[in-house]
Amino acid sequence: HNSPPSDPLSILKDILNNYSKSTPQRTKLIDAFLGFLVITGVLQFAYCVVAGNYPFNAFLAGFSATVGQFVLTASLRIQSNPANKPEFASVSPERAFADFVFCSVILHLFCTNFIN
Amino acid sequence: MSSMEALLKDESTRNIRRLLKVVILITIAGAAVSSRLFSVIPLFMNESPRGLSETILGLGETVTFGSGTGDIGVWKSDDAIVDPWFNFRASKYLVKNGFYNFWDWFDDRTWHPLGRVTGGTLYPGLMVTSGAIYHILRMLSMPVDIRNVCVLLAPAFSGLTALATYLFTKEMKDESAGLLAAAFIGIAPGYISRSVAGSYDNEAIAIFLLMFTFYLWIKALKDGSAFWGALCALFYFYMVAAWGGYVFITNMIPLHAFVLVLMGRYSPRLYVAYTSWFALGTLGSMQVPFVGFLPIRSSEHMAALGVFGLLQLVGFVEFVRYQVPSRQFKTLLKALIFVVFALSSAVLVLLTVSGVIAPWSGRFYSLWDTGYAKIHIPIIASVSEHQPTAWPAFFFDLEMLIWLFPAGVYMCFSTLQDQHVFVIIYAIMASYFAGVMVRLMLTLTPVVCVSAAIALSNILDTYLSIKTPPTPTVGAPGADERKEKKPRVNILSAGKDSIVGIYSKASSIAVIAAFSIYLFVFVLHCTWVTSNAYSSPSVVLASRLPDGSQHIIDDYREAYYWLRKNTPDNAKIMSWWDYGYQIGGMADRTTLVDNNTWNNTHIATVGKAMSSREEVAYPILRQHDVDYVLVIFGGLLGYSGDDINKFLWMIRIAEGVWPEEVKERDFFTPRGEYRVDDGATDTMKNSIMYKMSYYNYQSLFPAGQAQDRVRNAKLPAVGPTLNILDEAFTSENWIVRIYKVKDLDNLGRDHASAAAFDAGKKKSKRTKAGKGAQRKLRVV
């Protein structure tokens, strides 16, 4: 307990500082994409709540495309993080990216099929 | 000895070992396929007139044990025999009309007034698989009949199951354990029972898909690779398209992930594997029309969704912890996880209670509350496969594997890695389910094979090792000490010696010999069980004559072909639902109800018609355009699976819908006995089921000596009369009896009085000798 920041604002500030200092550029790009996906998902959900879910399959297709893309991108971020290197002995960053492309293609095939 | 060791470790022998592995796998696949052909080949050998067409479907028959008495009684399992007929019919439709027509197939020849939207109410994986194989074989210019593809699909896929089990076990231990597991599952009767040639059922491909999906999941988890996760999702999608048991996977993988999180084994690999599986797999499973929105709406799928949310949370917390290494913050976050988890489960409960999320369906709920089905849904309890399993069945189906199974699970505990947790959970869950329901022995068998292989492979590793201990005399300073101590060493303290292990040849040979014998006996047992218990065709009943020769009773097909040839193409046949698929498949006629029991009220209508008096039954038959009524009667032959024995279930199901009109109590004597002889109640004697079964039966016997061999009852001297039905056909051994529904009376009388009038007229003709008729003519 040498210097526990008691103020929530300062905790947040610390996090942001630490993040912008230590995160590589590519990872930040991924994070920007993740943020975009979160915003898209929230917007879709809000629209669904406001306007009703009549073509339910369309809502599900759109929303699960965002959620699926989010977790796939998050997986890519985890796999390409150098700190996780020992965890992923058999997955190089290039392999991780190829996996990401493969999974995304399947995801979008399923989504376009499901939206009818 | 050392030269042998050198030979085995040599680089150049690697290819030989690889070759050996391939040969072993091919042998296992060959054994798996050939052990499933017992049911087909004897029918070839019989030189029966139909020759090759004897490869008939629906050969699967399960054996349960008469509990308490210990003797084996062969029960007809209602599901196993008949489902293949529908699958076969659907496959024929697919091959004939193409995929898109199959997808939109509205079947107007079942559930007569209602019809069935088949494309949206079946798992299409099996038919599409066999259709694809059919077309590939044609492309290779091997024009095989679709029926032969259907008959031999299950043996072919059992070879693939052995391969998938090999891969799965290889991830658990090593290749040698994998080969053992493959050999076990290739011939284990617990799996053969559902995959003999001719049992063209969903389970035929489902067990392969189950094992392969699990293998891919373990692979994805070990490597933390999204690619394997996606492959796992794709095979999960295939599994969803093939079998309703996919719910097992939907709950096993989340349970595994959840237990790993609870054990503090969360890793980024788990996140990658699980989320890529869940995102793609859930979306994939929703593509199957029969499943539709269930993964969002039903309780069975909520575990997967919940664990998905939990993993996001845990992943986020790990991420933040990486950013800010503060102890206070960590505890705060742990509390946060707990609160969010509790909150989301509360929301889930709330949504389920309020009805937004559908509660457990009866079929799954009855696995937890084992008394539920019997009270509330008689149609589930009425199937003999949905009964609890008796102890002997485990030994009968798994022989030596059942006692190696716990040892293997224990060994998984001792080398606990992420993938071993999976085997342990799978073992526990599947054991419970197999104990509750006979049918789920099928999902237990793979894990029994895997963990028995792990145990046995551990034993073989220990006792087959040809390593010799390093001789203790090498070290110079130790040697002196040992020499001094030597006189004091006796047998009891031998274990305290510095070298621990089993190096004596005698003990190795003894143990290895014992286990070799066990393995040989296992093969013998499996072959015996398969050929005797699981390979009897259920459409053709075989019995032995006193001199040992086989006598074939072929009444079912006789009757179904009579229907096919002698009734109009649009005739409607009413029978109990057990025979719906067979009638549709073999007789090719429209049925009222069938084995796809989606509309309980309609089945109850049939039950009510069967269990009520003629006056009540006739309007029901007319309203449903019934032309023929078919009953199964085993009284002459002692065939116990007949309709009188199933009658109580008809009554129960009908009573569930019309409790005022059909009462089970009325069919029992005041002492509570279910009787068909003189002591039978009036309600029983007046039900059309009773009348149809025993109509004219006494004419086979000397007067007053009609005997029912199933119920061991002496029947009343005067047989029942039937006014609304005409006997149309009775098969050779009286097993199948078909009645034609009479038309309305020409003069508008009810059938009873018309029949009475007819009977009276005959009598008057004989007695009055035509005098009155002549006089009448004179008057006119």
Short mmCIF file of N, CA, C and O in Angstrom, two decimals, chain B residues 487-573:
data_model
loop_
_atom_site.label_atom_id
_atom_site.label_comp_id
_atom_site.label_asym_id
_atom_site.label_seq_id
_atom_site.Cartn_x
_atom_site.Cartn_y
_atom_site.Cartn_z
N PRO B 487 24.14 -56.88 4.21
CA PRO B 487 23.61 -57.93 5.08
C PRO B 487 22.31 -57.54 5.77
O PRO B 487 21.51 -58.39 6.10
N ARG B 488 22.14 -56.22 5.97
CA ARG B 488 20.96 -55.81 6.73
C ARG B 488 19.69 -55.76 5.85
O ARG B 488 18.60 -55.72 6.37
N VAL B 489 19.85 -55.73 4.54
CA VAL B 489 18.67 -55.61 3.67
C VAL B 489 17.88 -56.91 3.68
O VAL B 489 18.43 -57.97 3.39
N ASN B 490 16.64 -56.85 4.05
CA ASN B 490 15.80 -58.02 3.92
C ASN B 490 14.65 -57.71 2.96
O ASN B 490 14.58 -56.62 2.37
N ILE B 491 13.75 -58.64 2.81
CA ILE B 491 12.70 -58.48 1.80
C ILE B 491 11.79 -57.30 2.12
O ILE B 491 11.39 -56.55 1.26
N LEU B 492 11.48 -57.11 3.39
CA LEU B 492 10.51 -56.09 3.77
C LEU B 492 11.00 -54.69 3.45
O LEU B 492 10.24 -53.82 3.08
N SER B 493 12.29 -54.45 3.58
CA SER B 493 12.79 -53.11 3.34
C SER B 493 13.34 -52.95 1.94
O SER B 493 14.04 -52.00 1.66
N ALA B 494 12.98 -53.86 1.06
CA ALA B 494 13.50 -53.77 -0.31
C ALA B 494 13.03 -52.50 -0.99
O ALA B 494 13.72 -51.93 -1.83
N GLY B 495 11.82 -52.02 -0.61
CA GLY B 495 11.28 -50.81 -1.22
C GLY B 495 12.10 -49.58 -0.89
O GLY B 495 12.03 -48.58 -1.58
N LYS B 496 12.88 -49.65 0.17
CA LYS B 496 13.67 -48.47 0.55
C LYS B 496 14.92 -48.33 -0.28
O LYS B 496 15.67 -47.38 -0.12
N ASP B 497 15.12 -49.27 -1.14
CA ASP B 497 16.28 -49.20 -2.01
C ASP B 497 16.19 -47.95 -2.89
O ASP B 497 15.10 -47.45 -3.15
N SER B 498 17.33 -47.48 -3.33
CA SER B 498 17.32 -46.22 -4.06
C SER B 498 16.63 -46.34 -5.41
O SER B 498 16.10 -45.38 -5.92
N ILE B 499 16.62 -47.53 -6.00
CA ILE B 499 16.01 -47.69 -7.31
C ILE B 499 14.59 -48.20 -7.13
O ILE B 499 14.37 -49.27 -6.59
N VAL B 500 13.61 -47.37 -7.55
CA VAL B 500 12.21 -47.76 -7.43
C VAL B 500 11.67 -48.04 -8.82
O VAL B 500 11.91 -47.29 -9.76
N GLY B 501 10.94 -49.11 -8.96
CA GLY B 501 10.36 -49.41 -10.26
C GLY B 501 10.17 -50.89 -10.42
O GLY B 501 10.59 -51.68 -9.56
N ILE B 502 9.54 -51.28 -11.50
CA ILE B 502 9.29 -52.69 -11.73
C ILE B 502 10.22 -53.15 -12.83
O ILE B 502 10.04 -52.77 -13.99
N TYR B 503 11.19 -53.90 -12.46
CA TYR B 503 12.16 -54.33 -13.46
C TYR B 503 12.24 -55.85 -13.54
O TYR B 503 12.97 -56.37 -14.37
N SER B 504 11.48 -56.51 -12.68
CA SER B 504 11.56 -57.97 -12.74
C SER B 504 10.75 -58.49 -13.91
O SER B 504 9.60 -58.05 -14.13
N LYS B 505 11.34 -59.40 -14.67
CA LYS B 505 10.66 -59.89 -15.86
C LYS B 505 9.42 -60.69 -15.49
O LYS B 505 8.41 -60.64 -16.18
N ALA B 506 9.50 -61.42 -14.39
CA ALA B 506 8.38 -62.29 -14.02
C ALA B 506 7.12 -61.48 -13.78
O ALA B 506 6.05 -61.80 -14.30
N SER B 507 7.26 -60.37 -13.04
CA SER B 507 6.06 -59.58 -12.75
C SER B 507 5.53 -58.95 -14.03
O SER B 507 4.31 -58.92 -14.26
N SER B 508 6.42 -58.47 -14.89
CA SER B 508 5.94 -57.89 -16.15
C SER B 508 5.17 -58.91 -16.94
O SER B 508 4.05 -58.64 -17.40
N ILE B 509 5.76 -60.09 -17.08
CA ILE B 509 5.11 -61.11 -17.92
C ILE B 509 3.76 -61.48 -17.34
O ILE B 509 2.77 -61.60 -18.06
N ALA B 510 3.70 -61.61 -16.00
CA ALA B 510 2.43 -62.00 -15.39
C ALA B 510 1.35 -60.96 -15.69
O ALA B 510 0.25 -61.30 -16.14
N VAL B 511 1.69 -59.70 -15.46
CA VAL B 511 0.67 -58.65 -15.64
C VAL B 511 0.28 -58.54 -17.11
O VAL B 511 -0.91 -58.47 -17.45
N ILE B 512 1.29 -58.56 -17.98
CA ILE B 512 0.98 -58.39 -19.41
C ILE B 512 0.14 -59.57 -19.90
O ILE B 512 -0.82 -59.39 -20.65
N ALA B 513 0.48 -60.76 -19.43
CA ALA B 513 -0.29 -61.93 -19.87
C ALA B 513 -1.73 -61.81 -19.41
O ALA B 513 -2.67 -62.07 -20.17
N ALA B 514 -1.90 -61.37 -18.14
CA ALA B 514 -3.27 -61.24 -17.63
C ALA B 514 -4.05 -60.27 -18.49
O ALA B 514 -5.18 -60.55 -18.91
N PHE B 515 -3.44 -59.13 -18.79
CA PHE B 515 -4.19 -58.15 -19.55
C PHE B 515 -4.40 -58.57 -21.00
O PHE B 515 -5.40 -58.22 -21.62
N SER B 516 -3.45 -59.33 -21.53
CA SER B 516 -3.68 -59.84 -22.89
C SER B 516 -4.90 -60.75 -22.91
O SER B 516 -5.74 -60.66 -23.82
N ILE B 517 -5.00 -61.58 -21.86
CA ILE B 517 -6.17 -62.47 -21.81
C ILE B 517 -7.45 -61.64 -21.71
O ILE B 517 -8.42 -61.89 -22.40
N TYR B 518 -7.41 -60.63 -20.83
CA TYR B 518 -8.60 -59.77 -20.72
C TYR B 518 -8.97 -59.19 -22.07
O TYR B 518 -10.15 -59.13 -22.43
N LEU B 519 -7.96 -58.74 -22.81
CA LEU B 519 -8.26 -58.10 -24.09
C LEU B 519 -8.86 -59.10 -25.07
O LEU B 519 -9.81 -58.77 -25.78
N PHE B 520 -8.32 -60.33 -25.08
CA PHE B 520 -8.89 -61.34 -25.98
C PHE B 520 -10.33 -61.66 -25.59
O PHE B 520 -11.21 -61.77 -26.45
N VAL B 521 -10.55 -61.76 -24.26
CA VAL B 521 -11.92 -62.06 -23.81
C VAL B 521 -12.85 -60.91 -24.18
O VAL B 521 -14.00 -61.12 -24.55
N PHE B 522 -12.30 -59.70 -24.11
CA PHE B 522 -13.10 -58.53 -24.49
C PHE B 522 -13.57 -58.65 -25.94
O PHE B 522 -14.74 -58.43 -26.25
N VAL B 523 -12.65 -59.03 -26.81
CA VAL B 523 -13.02 -59.18 -28.22
C VAL B 523 -14.09 -60.25 -28.38
O VAL B 523 -15.09 -60.06 -29.07
N LEU B 524 -13.88 -61.37 -27.67
CA LEU B 524 -14.87 -62.45 -27.77
C LEU B 524 -16.24 -61.99 -27.28
O LEU B 524 -17.26 -62.23 -27.92
N HIS B 525 -16.22 -61.30 -26.13
CA HIS B 525 -17.48 -60.83 -25.56
C HIS B 525 -18.19 -59.88 -26.54
O HIS B 525 -19.38 -60.02 -26.80
N CYS B 526 -17.42 -58.94 -27.09
CA CYS B 526 -18.03 -57.96 -28.00
C CYS B 526 -18.64 -58.66 -29.20
O CYS B 526 -19.77 -58.35 -29.61
N THR B 527 -17.91 -59.61 -29.76
CA THR B 527 -18.43 -60.29 -30.94
C THR B 527 -19.68 -61.09 -30.60
O THR B 527 -20.66 -61.09 -31.33
N TRP B 528 -19.63 -61.73 -29.42
CA TRP B 528 -20.79 -62.53 -29.02
C TRP B 528 -22.01 -61.65 -28.82
O TRP B 528 -23.10 -61.92 -29.32
N VAL B 529 -21.82 -60.54 -28.07
CA VAL B 529 -22.95 -59.65 -27.79
C VAL B 529 -23.50 -59.09 -29.09
O VAL B 529 -24.72 -59.07 -29.32
N THR B 530 -22.59 -58.69 -29.97
CA THR B 530 -23.06 -58.06 -31.19
C THR B 530 -23.84 -59.05 -32.04
O THR B 530 -24.92 -58.73 -32.55
N SER B 531 -23.32 -60.25 -32.16
CA SER B 531 -23.99 -61.19 -33.06
C SER B 531 -25.27 -61.72 -32.46
O SER B 531 -26.21 -62.06 -33.17
N ASN B 532 -25.34 -61.78 -31.12
CA ASN B 532 -26.53 -62.39 -30.52
C ASN B 532 -27.60 -61.39 -30.13
O ASN B 532 -28.78 -61.66 -30.29
N ALA B 533 -27.17 -60.25 -29.58
CA ALA B 533 -28.18 -59.36 -29.02
C ALA B 533 -28.51 -58.20 -29.93
O ALA B 533 -29.65 -57.77 -30.00
N TYR B 534 -27.53 -57.68 -30.64
CA TYR B 534 -27.76 -56.41 -31.32
C TYR B 534 -27.92 -56.55 -32.82
O TYR B 534 -27.99 -55.56 -33.52
N SER B 535 -27.89 -57.76 -33.33
CA SER B 535 -27.94 -57.87 -34.78
C SER B 535 -29.17 -58.60 -35.27
O SER B 535 -29.15 -59.22 -36.31
N SER B 536 -30.24 -58.51 -34.49
CA SER B 536 -31.44 -59.19 -34.97
C SER B 536 -32.34 -58.16 -35.63
O SER B 536 -32.66 -57.15 -35.05
N PRO B 537 -32.73 -58.42 -36.83
CA PRO B 537 -33.63 -57.49 -37.49
C PRO B 537 -34.95 -57.44 -36.77
O PRO B 537 -35.44 -58.45 -36.28
N SER B 538 -35.52 -56.24 -36.68
CA SER B 538 -36.75 -56.13 -35.92
C SER B 538 -37.97 -56.16 -36.81
O SER B 538 -39.07 -56.37 -36.33
N VAL B 539 -37.77 -55.98 -38.09
CA VAL B 539 -38.91 -56.09 -39.00
C VAL B 539 -39.19 -57.56 -39.25
O VAL B 539 -40.32 -58.02 -39.27
N VAL B 540 -38.11 -58.31 -39.42
CA VAL B 540 -38.23 -59.75 -39.58
C VAL B 540 -37.92 -60.37 -38.23
O VAL B 540 -36.85 -60.18 -37.68
N LEU B 541 -38.88 -61.11 -37.69
CA LEU B 541 -38.64 -61.73 -36.39
C LEU B 541 -38.11 -63.13 -36.62
O LEU B 541 -38.70 -63.91 -37.36
N ALA B 542 -37.00 -63.43 -35.98
CA ALA B 542 -36.44 -64.77 -36.15
C ALA B 542 -36.71 -65.57 -34.89
O ALA B 542 -36.58 -65.08 -33.79
N SER B 543 -37.10 -66.81 -35.07
CA SER B 543 -37.26 -67.68 -33.91
C SER B 543 -36.61 -69.02 -34.24
O SER B 543 -36.42 -69.36 -35.40
N ARG B 544 -36.31 -69.77 -33.20
CA ARG B 544 -35.66 -71.06 -33.41
C ARG B 544 -36.68 -72.17 -33.22
O ARG B 544 -37.44 -72.18 -32.26
N LEU B 545 -36.65 -73.12 -34.12
CA LEU B 545 -37.48 -74.29 -33.97
C LEU B 545 -36.78 -75.27 -33.04
O LEU B 545 -35.59 -75.13 -32.77
N PRO B 546 -37.52 -76.26 -32.52
CA PRO B 546 -36.90 -77.22 -31.58
C PRO B 546 -35.65 -77.89 -32.14
O PRO B 546 -34.72 -78.21 -31.40
N ASP B 547 -35.58 -78.12 -33.46
CA ASP B 547 -34.40 -78.79 -33.99
C ASP B 547 -33.26 -77.82 -34.26
O ASP B 547 -32.24 -78.21 -34.85
N GLY B 548 -33.41 -76.57 -33.84
CA GLY B 548 -32.31 -75.63 -33.97
C GLY B 548 -32.32 -74.83 -35.26
O GLY B 548 -31.55 -73.89 -35.39
N SER B 549 -33.17 -75.17 -36.18
CA SER B 549 -33.19 -74.42 -37.43
C SER B 549 -33.94 -73.10 -37.21
O SER B 549 -34.74 -72.95 -36.28
N GLN B 550 -33.64 -72.14 -38.09
CA GLN B 550 -34.22 -70.83 -37.89
C GLN B 550 -35.54 -70.71 -38.63
O GLN B 550 -35.69 -71.19 -39.75
N HIS B 551 -36.49 -70.09 -37.94
CA HIS B 551 -37.78 -69.87 -38.57
C HIS B 551 -38.00 -68.36 -38.64
O HIS B 551 -37.87 -67.66 -37.65
N ILE B 552 -38.30 -67.89 -39.83
CA ILE B 552 -38.44 -66.45 -40.03
C ILE B 552 -39.91 -66.08 -40.01
O ILE B 552 -40.73 -66.70 -40.70
N ILE B 553 -40.24 -65.10 -39.20
CA ILE B 553 -41.62 -64.61 -39.15
C ILE B 553 -41.63 -63.25 -39.80
O ILE B 553 -41.01 -62.30 -39.31
N ASP B 554 -42.33 -63.16 -40.91
CA ASP B 554 -42.23 -61.97 -41.74
C ASP B 554 -43.58 -61.28 -41.86
O ASP B 554 -43.94 -60.78 -42.91
N ASP B 555 -44.33 -61.25 -40.76
CA ASP B 555 -45.70 -60.75 -40.84
C ASP B 555 -45.79 -59.27 -41.14
O ASP B 555 -46.70 -58.82 -41.82
N TYR B 556 -44.83 -58.52 -40.58
CA TYR B 556 -44.91 -57.08 -40.77
C TYR B 556 -44.87 -56.74 -42.25
O TYR B 556 -45.71 -56.01 -42.77
N ARG B 557 -43.88 -57.28 -42.92
CA ARG B 557 -43.74 -56.91 -44.33
C ARG B 557 -44.88 -57.48 -45.17
O ARG B 557 -45.33 -56.85 -46.12
N GLU B 558 -45.33 -58.66 -44.77
CA GLU B 558 -46.48 -59.25 -45.46
C GLU B 558 -47.66 -58.27 -45.42
O GLU B 558 -48.28 -57.96 -46.45
N ALA B 559 -47.93 -57.75 -44.22
CA ALA B 559 -49.09 -56.87 -44.08
C ALA B 559 -48.85 -55.53 -44.77
O ALA B 559 -49.75 -55.00 -45.43
N TYR B 560 -47.64 -55.00 -44.61
CA TYR B 560 -47.39 -53.69 -45.22
C TYR B 560 -47.45 -53.78 -46.74
O TYR B 560 -47.95 -52.88 -47.41
N TYR B 561 -46.97 -54.89 -47.29
CA TYR B 561 -47.04 -55.02 -48.75
C TYR B 561 -48.47 -55.29 -49.20
O TYR B 561 -48.86 -54.89 -50.30
N TRP B 562 -49.25 -55.92 -48.33
CA TRP B 562 -50.67 -56.06 -48.68
C TRP B 562 -51.30 -54.68 -48.80
O TRP B 562 -52.02 -54.39 -49.76
N LEU B 563 -50.99 -53.82 -47.80
CA LEU B 563 -51.53 -52.47 -47.84
C LEU B 563 -51.07 -51.74 -49.11
O LEU B 563 -51.84 -51.04 -49.76
N ARG B 564 -49.83 -51.95 -49.47
CA ARG B 564 -49.27 -51.25 -50.60
C ARG B 564 -49.94 -51.67 -51.90
O ARG B 564 -50.18 -50.85 -52.79
N LYS B 565 -50.26 -52.97 -52.02
CA LYS B 565 -50.77 -53.48 -53.28
C LYS B 565 -52.29 -53.44 -53.36
O LYS B 565 -52.84 -53.39 -54.45
N ASN B 566 -52.97 -53.52 -52.23
CA ASN B 566 -54.41 -53.76 -52.28
C ASN B 566 -55.27 -52.62 -51.77
O ASN B 566 -56.47 -52.80 -51.59
N THR B 567 -54.66 -51.50 -51.49
CA THR B 567 -55.49 -50.39 -51.05
C THR B 567 -55.27 -49.22 -52.01
O THR B 567 -54.22 -49.15 -52.66
N PRO B 568 -56.25 -48.32 -52.10
CA PRO B 568 -56.05 -47.16 -52.97
C PRO B 568 -54.88 -46.30 -52.49
O PRO B 568 -54.56 -46.30 -51.29
N ASP B 569 -54.29 -45.60 -53.41
CA ASP B 569 -53.06 -44.87 -53.10
C ASP B 569 -53.27 -43.81 -52.02
O ASP B 569 -52.35 -43.48 -51.29
N ASN B 570 -54.50 -43.29 -51.91
CA ASN B 570 -54.72 -42.22 -50.93
C ASN B 570 -55.43 -42.73 -49.68
O ASN B 570 -56.04 -41.95 -48.96
N ALA B 571 -55.34 -44.03 -49.42
CA ALA B 571 -56.00 -44.58 -48.23
C ALA B 571 -55.29 -44.07 -46.98
O ALA B 571 -54.08 -43.90 -46.96
N LYS B 572 -56.09 -43.80 -45.94
CA LYS B 572 -55.52 -43.33 -44.68
C LYS B 572 -55.54 -44.48 -43.67
O LYS B 572 -56.58 -45.10 -43.45
N ILE B 573 -54.40 -44.71 -43.08
CA ILE B 573 -54.26 -45.82 -42.15
C ILE B 573 -54.13 -45.25 -40.74
O ILE B 573 -53.30 -44.38 -40.50
#
